[in-house]
Amino acid sequence: MRIRVAAIAAIAALTVGLAGCASGGSTANGTAGGGKSLTDCQMTMIPKNTDNPFFGAAAYGANLAAADLGGEKVNYTGTAQPDVPGQIQRIQSAAQQGACAIAVSGLDPDALAPSLKQAKNAGTTVVSYDADVAKDARALWITGAADQELGETQFKLLADEMGDNGKYAIISAQSTAAGQNAWIAAAAEVAKDPKYSQMELVKVVYGNDVPQTSYDAAVSLFQAYPDLDGILAITPIALEAAVKAKQDQNFNPNLVITGLGWPPSDGALLKDGTLKSFVLWSPRDMGYVTYYAVNALLTGQITGKEGDTFEAGKLGTYTVGPNGEVDAGKPLVFTKDNVDDQLDNFKTE
Amino acid sequence: MTATAPIKQDRAAEQTRPRRRLPAWFGPWEIALLGLVIIALVYGSLSSPFFATGPNFAITTTGAMSLALMVVPMTMLMIAGEIDLSVASVFGLAGVVFGMTLNAGVPLVLALLIGLVLGALAGFVNGWLTTRFGLPSLVVTIGTLGLYRGIAYILLENRSISSIPDGWASFAQNAVPGTYIPYALILFAVIAALAALILHRGAFGRRIFAVGSSPTVSRYSGIRVVAMKRSLFALSGAIAALAGMLYSGYVASARADNGTGLELATIAIVLIGGVSMFGGRGSFVGVILALILVTALTSLMNLAFVPTNIQNTVVGLLMIGAVVVPAIVTRVRLRAGRPSKS
Amino acid sequence: MSAETAQAARPAAPRASIMRRALARRETSLLAVLILLVIVFSLLTPRFATLGNAAQILNSMAITVIVGIGLAMVLMTRNIDVSVGSMVGLTAYFAADFSARNPQVPLILVILGSCLLGLILGSINGVIVATLRVPSIMVTLGTLYIYRGVDSMLAGSRQVTANSLPPGFGEIASFSLLGVPALVVYAAVIAIAAHVFTRHSYSGRSLLAIGSAPAAAEKLGIPARRWVFLTFAVSGLLCGFAGVLWGARYGTVDSSVASGYELTVLAAVVVGGVSVNGGNGSILGVLIGAAILSVISTGLALVNVSQFWLQAIQGAVIVTAIVVDALIRRRSEARGMRS
């Protein structure tokens, strides 16, 4: 009985496989670059994870660009939680169904490369936004602000508040987060300046962008370094965790906390004086520029080499930098005076 | 001919069948799975023109192969009454070591062998700890899950190795030229076929079932339980390592966090396939069907860009349905006075 | 011969006293492991043996103890509940989001509501496992996925941050009673209640009986199915309470809260000697197991060990702890057999 069932199953599987061989596959259409535009085909936007308001705001910005350009809205799809194989599957689904363009924020720059290259070979235009992937797998990388500037700005905010003096620690996201690692490196560069010789980095801890881990990391910092003067929390989750831990543990009230913040959640911390300032950029502008950049690639207006310029609707002209990098904007410093005006920019729908 | 005669015969037959903790539903379970597979395939073909295509078959199966490989030894382990939660960590560790040895200039075949040996060793440690100290494998492998993954992080930290040889990457990603049959699928088919034969045809397989249903009786029957379990764990480790190295080829890179969380998916598929957590029950056919079912469902949901939270909920419902439906059917049958079919 | 079969082979009446002795020994050996770890870490870094650090150790194990007690009771009946992480996550988001949107609702009602939701989630597990007699691993693995999926659908990309919650919410986890931190108070109360129940009440002791000898338990008239259902329901209830505490302690709540937490709790509980084959374990064991894990993670954070070594060391210590525990148990059982 079991053998018969096994046989049936095997035949069924084989039939599907052979049927697959027999029928022609529908692959991505079109030539790479030239003659198309987002007015007649759809861009697929794949974030690191969809349960994340930051990427929702970027998608919102892309759709604003769609409205301005008169093009199709983006197909915003991804995994709810960060998952590399899931991202790969999304890329493959999009490419199989003939998406003319894919914009992806890469969880793992190398792991996504094979599937992105396969998409490229099938005629899909590939760009990365926010988090870059392997350079030969994408035509452009649109970033919210240059990594070097982001790292510098965050560090300088911390240094200013600390009076250029004292011990500080950094709470980061995952140890593999490329953006954060770039900022840590940039901050280390700036810290070499003799002006900051009185500042000492005691530790870098990884909160994995999870509130519990970030909170515990902050508490352990307080335990290990009772004379800590400052914390640079380079992800909003870590920022919130550091603030809460400081309050809960009644740690040194003069402890300086700053870093990356998310205005809709953390604006209140500025207004009530808990924090003096934090940094971000505009994910909406990043999404907006991504849309226009993709369109420019599709129409053949640019090819992605350094020096290419294109128009991005209301935001003006953009120039492609080295290695295909496009900086959509600059780091934004939020304080209690300007955060309210900016809140509208972080809408996700 | 009244209806009572066949019932009496069946009842007698039931009493002589070895008592198990759960009713033995071999045939019906696989048939139900097959039915679900067919429904899924048909629904998929209807809902998307891209589903029943060669490229989709190639892409979907290639992507599923690392998980598929790990399901094979897990099936045998679970039938023997054990479990290995550390498979995903061995997966990641082997990928890291593989990448590092390749980076150091070691030839591909040697690097693969080193990875396999490493995996077998890691698995053997699991087996040794379990049998030597009489510890539940669930407990031991929770510990080694962290230990092995941790070693991967110690070795590679947060770096990534992207110099996987093209040959291996191509093997892991591509199909045989001219067809849509991925190389990786052929590898899996060979391993799965061997495992199925061992499990369902050979004496070794019968012993695995025996050990799973009653370890004490098996020991008294002269089955070398300890040696068998250790070899099953070693096999689990070796194949997990192979899966991890294959995945490194698939993504053309190696990283310490590769495969995190895969152990849950592996166990879920084995369980949906009808293998009992308490051992002694299960069939390879069921597990393969479960693999096909989950892969097909995932594919059709991905093509429709269904949010992953809904996808996961569907898998969860499938798991619950897989136990609830047969249980309800059994009860209805019992209440109607007919014994459950074998 | 394995430990379990040796135990099963002995007759029922003398078995109770031998088992009690073995249990006592088991906790003693675990306690020894814990004390050893504390000594090692105190030597490694002066900042370990401080009051502040002790508070941190207790605080970071409190939620694990609360959820672990529920899980331990399920394990005692020879079942398992791997959906605890998803239940904590779902109730945490529900409680935080509801409270943020309705700050005027008294917090006690929010807490009760979260517990009620947890109770319902756990009862779903319990109903399916108890009435249909199906493997709990499959049911709870299924609900792990389902509850997490529902959590994600409910939350989407929304995050509830500490400052959008009413001021009292955070205080649920941060006040102190006579110097004892709130979380520790909750965990202690629940632990004492659970200990009294499992050790000193007939119903509680029957949990272990159900797990170690189900057939005998049925013959003794123990309503196994009812108790199995109740353990799952209680597990859910405790997760509901833990969900509120989670948001109160850690602040930011989104759909990823407590992802993978079931492994942490399971590790704490099994290190604490609760057997996954049922019939063995104690609340004290849960406490010690959670303490061991908390001591390791807190201690390692203080010692200047590279973060990349943390997971490996934790895994190694877990393995060592259970091996040591098994060795001690073996030796004490051999002694017990001779007496």
JSON list of C-alpha atoms in Angstrom, two decimals, chain A residues 191-280:
[
{"chain": "A", "resi": 191, "resn": "ALA", "atom": "CA", "xyz": [37.63, 60.95, 16.77]},
{"chain": "A", "resi": 192, "resn": "LYS", "atom": "CA", "xyz": [41.28, 60.90, 15.77]},
{"chain": "A", "resi": 193, "resn": "ASP", "atom": "CA", "xyz": [41.22, 64.66, 15.50]},
{"chain": "A", "resi": 194, "resn": "PRO", "atom": "CA", "xyz": [43.24, 66.17, 18.41]},
{"chain": "A", "resi": 195, "resn": "LYS", "atom": "CA", "xyz": [40.18, 68.19, 19.31]},
{"chain": "A", "resi": 196, "resn": "TYR", "atom": "CA", "xyz": [38.61, 64.98, 20.60]},
{"chain": "A", "resi": 197, "resn": "SER", "atom": "CA", "xyz": [41.66, 63.57, 22.28]},
{"chain": "A", "resi": 198, "resn": "GLN", "atom": "CA", "xyz": [39.93, 63.76, 25.66]},
{"chain": "A", "resi": 199, "resn": "MET", "atom": "CA", "xyz": [37.19, 61.44, 24.52]},
{"chain": "A", "resi": 200, "resn": "GLU", "atom": "CA", "xyz": [37.51, 57.73, 25.01]},
{"chain": "A", "resi": 201, "resn": "LEU", "atom": "CA", "xyz": [35.44, 55.01, 23.37]},
{"chain": "A", "resi": 202, "resn": "VAL", "atom": "CA", "xyz": [35.13, 52.27, 25.96]},
{"chain": "A", "resi": 203, "resn": "LYS", "atom": "CA", "xyz": [33.01, 49.74, 24.11]},
{"chain": "A", "resi": 204, "resn": "VAL", "atom": "CA", "xyz": [30.85, 48.99, 21.12]},
{"chain": "A", "resi": 205, "resn": "VAL", "atom": "CA", "xyz": [27.89, 46.76, 21.95]},
{"chain": "A", "resi": 206, "resn": "TYR", "atom": "CA", "xyz": [25.36, 45.27, 19.55]},
{"chain": "A", "resi": 207, "resn": "GLY", "atom": "CA", "xyz": [21.71, 45.57, 20.42]},
{"chain": "A", "resi": 208, "resn": "ASN", "atom": "CA", "xyz": [20.63, 43.76, 17.26]},
{"chain": "A", "resi": 209, "resn": "ASP", "atom": "CA", "xyz": [17.93, 46.40, 16.74]},
{"chain": "A", "resi": 210, "resn": "VAL", "atom": "CA", "xyz": [15.83, 44.56, 19.31]},
{"chain": "A", "resi": 211, "resn": "PRO", "atom": "CA", "xyz": [14.50, 46.52, 22.30]},
{"chain": "A", "resi": 212, "resn": "GLN", "atom": "CA", "xyz": [15.24, 43.80, 24.84]},
{"chain": "A", "resi": 213, "resn": "THR", "atom": "CA", "xyz": [18.83, 43.22, 23.75]},
{"chain": "A", "resi": 214, "resn": "SER", "atom": "CA", "xyz": [19.51, 46.94, 23.42]},
{"chain": "A", "resi": 215, "resn": "TYR", "atom": "CA", "xyz": [18.08, 47.62, 26.87]},
{"chain": "A", "resi": 216, "resn": "ASP", "atom": "CA", "xyz": [20.12, 44.87, 28.47]},
{"chain": "A", "resi": 217, "resn": "ALA", "atom": "CA", "xyz": [23.19, 46.14, 26.60]},
{"chain": "A", "resi": 218, "resn": "ALA", "atom": "CA", "xyz": [22.66, 49.62, 28.01]},
{"chain": "A", "resi": 219, "resn": "VAL", "atom": "CA", "xyz": [22.22, 48.31, 31.53]},
{"chain": "A", "resi": 220, "resn": "SER", "atom": "CA", "xyz": [25.35, 46.23, 31.28]},
{"chain": "A", "resi": 221, "resn": "LEU", "atom": "CA", "xyz": [27.22, 49.32, 30.11]},
{"chain": "A", "resi": 222, "resn": "PHE", "atom": "CA", "xyz": [26.06, 51.15, 33.23]},
{"chain": "A", "resi": 223, "resn": "GLN", "atom": "CA", "xyz": [27.27, 48.28, 35.37]},
{"chain": "A", "resi": 224, "resn": "ALA", "atom": "CA", "xyz": [30.61, 47.98, 33.66]},
{"chain": "A", "resi": 225, "resn": "TYR", "atom": "CA", "xyz": [31.35, 51.66, 33.39]},
{"chain": "A", "resi": 226, "resn": "PRO", "atom": "CA", "xyz": [29.79, 53.59, 36.27]},
{"chain": "A", "resi": 227, "resn": "ASP", "atom": "CA", "xyz": [31.66, 56.68, 35.15]},
{"chain": "A", "resi": 228, "resn": "LEU", "atom": "CA", "xyz": [30.26, 56.58, 31.63]},
{"chain": "A", "resi": 229, "resn": "ASP", "atom": "CA", "xyz": [29.60, 60.06, 30.27]},
{"chain": "A", "resi": 230, "resn": "GLY", "atom": "CA", "xyz": [27.95, 59.44, 26.96]},
{"chain": "A", "resi": 231, "resn": "ILE", "atom": "CA", "xyz": [26.16, 56.90, 24.80]},
{"chain": "A", "resi": 232, "resn": "LEU", "atom": "CA", "xyz": [25.97, 57.04, 21.03]},
{"chain": "A", "resi": 233, "resn": "ALA", "atom": "CA", "xyz": [22.97, 54.93, 20.05]},
{"chain": "A", "resi": 234, "resn": "ILE", "atom": "CA", "xyz": [23.10, 54.56, 16.29]},
{"chain": "A", "resi": 235, "resn": "THR", "atom": "CA", "xyz": [19.67, 53.09, 15.77]},
{"chain": "A", "resi": 236, "resn": "PRO", "atom": "CA", "xyz": [16.35, 54.44, 17.08]},
{"chain": "A", "resi": 237, "resn": "ILE", "atom": "CA", "xyz": [15.59, 51.22, 18.96]},
{"chain": "A", "resi": 238, "resn": "ALA", "atom": "CA", "xyz": [18.90, 51.54, 20.80]},
{"chain": "A", "resi": 239, "resn": "LEU", "atom": "CA", "xyz": [18.27, 55.23, 21.44]},
{"chain": "A", "resi": 240, "resn": "GLU", "atom": "CA", "xyz": [14.92, 54.52, 23.07]},
{"chain": "A", "resi": 241, "resn": "ALA", "atom": "CA", "xyz": [16.36, 51.63, 25.04]},
{"chain": "A", "resi": 242, "resn": "ALA", "atom": "CA", "xyz": [19.26, 53.73, 26.33]},
{"chain": "A", "resi": 243, "resn": "VAL", "atom": "CA", "xyz": [16.91, 56.48, 27.45]},
{"chain": "A", "resi": 244, "resn": "LYS", "atom": "CA", "xyz": [14.63, 54.05, 29.25]},
{"chain": "A", "resi": 245, "resn": "ALA", "atom": "CA", "xyz": [17.50, 52.20, 30.87]},
{"chain": "A", "resi": 246, "resn": "LYS", "atom": "CA", "xyz": [18.98, 55.43, 32.12]},
{"chain": "A", "resi": 247, "resn": "GLN", "atom": "CA", "xyz": [15.66, 56.42, 33.67]},
{"chain": "A", "resi": 248, "resn": "ASP", "atom": "CA", "xyz": [14.93, 52.99, 35.15]},
{"chain": "A", "resi": 249, "resn": "GLN", "atom": "CA", "xyz": [18.37, 52.56, 36.65]},
{"chain": "A", "resi": 250, "resn": "ASN", "atom": "CA", "xyz": [18.58, 56.12, 37.92]},
{"chain": "A", "resi": 251, "resn": "PHE", "atom": "CA", "xyz": [21.92, 56.31, 36.24]},
{"chain": "A", "resi": 252, "resn": "ASN", "atom": "CA", "xyz": [23.94, 59.47, 36.15]},
{"chain": "A", "resi": 253, "resn": "PRO", "atom": "CA", "xyz": [21.45, 62.19, 35.10]},
{"chain": "A", "resi": 254, "resn": "ASN", "atom": "CA", "xyz": [24.22, 63.94, 33.22]},
{"chain": "A", "resi": 255, "resn": "LEU", "atom": "CA", "xyz": [24.74, 60.99, 30.92]},
{"chain": "A", "resi": 256, "resn": "VAL", "atom": "CA", "xyz": [24.59, 62.27, 27.36]},
{"chain": "A", "resi": 257, "resn": "ILE", "atom": "CA", "xyz": [22.56, 60.19, 24.95]},
{"chain": "A", "resi": 258, "resn": "THR", "atom": "CA", "xyz": [22.26, 60.88, 21.28]},
{"chain": "A", "resi": 259, "resn": "GLY", "atom": "CA", "xyz": [22.44, 59.11, 17.95]},
{"chain": "A", "resi": 260, "resn": "LEU", "atom": "CA", "xyz": [19.88, 58.06, 15.40]},
{"chain": "A", "resi": 261, "resn": "GLY", "atom": "CA", "xyz": [16.26, 58.83, 16.18]},
{"chain": "A", "resi": 262, "resn": "TRP", "atom": "CA", "xyz": [12.87, 58.31, 14.59]},
{"chain": "A", "resi": 263, "resn": "PRO", "atom": "CA", "xyz": [10.97, 61.61, 14.90]},
{"chain": "A", "resi": 264, "resn": "PRO", "atom": "CA", "xyz": [7.44, 60.18, 15.12]},
{"chain": "A", "resi": 265, "resn": "SER", "atom": "CA", "xyz": [8.43, 58.07, 18.13]},
{"chain": "A", "resi": 266, "resn": "ASP", "atom": "CA", "xyz": [11.30, 60.03, 19.59]},
{"chain": "A", "resi": 267, "resn": "GLY", "atom": "CA", "xyz": [10.22, 63.59, 18.93]},
{"chain": "A", "resi": 268, "resn": "ALA", "atom": "CA", "xyz": [8.56, 63.60, 22.34]},
{"chain": "A", "resi": 269, "resn": "LEU", "atom": "CA", "xyz": [11.93, 62.91, 23.93]},
{"chain": "A", "resi": 270, "resn": "LEU", "atom": "CA", "xyz": [13.25, 66.10, 22.40]},
{"chain": "A", "resi": 271, "resn": "LYS", "atom": "CA", "xyz": [10.30, 68.14, 23.44]},
{"chain": "A", "resi": 272, "resn": "ASP", "atom": "CA", "xyz": [10.40, 67.14, 27.07]},
{"chain": "A", "resi": 273, "resn": "GLY", "atom": "CA", "xyz": [14.10, 67.70, 27.27]},
{"chain": "A", "resi": 274, "resn": "THR", "atom": "CA", "xyz": [15.18, 64.11, 27.76]},
{"chain": "A", "resi": 275, "resn": "LEU", "atom": "CA", "xyz": [17.29, 64.36, 24.65]},
{"chain": "A", "resi": 276, "resn": "LYS", "atom": "CA", "xyz": [18.89, 67.41, 23.17]},
{"chain": "A", "resi": 277, "resn": "SER", "atom": "CA", "xyz": [19.16, 66.24, 19.61]},
{"chain": "A", "resi": 278, "resn": "PHE", "atom": "CA", "xyz": [19.40, 63.30, 17.31]},
{"chain": "A", "resi": 279, "resn": "VAL", "atom": "CA", "xyz": [20.14, 62.62, 13.67]},
{"chain": "A", "resi": 280, "resn": "LEU", "atom": "CA", "xyz": [18.31, 61.07, 10.79]}
]
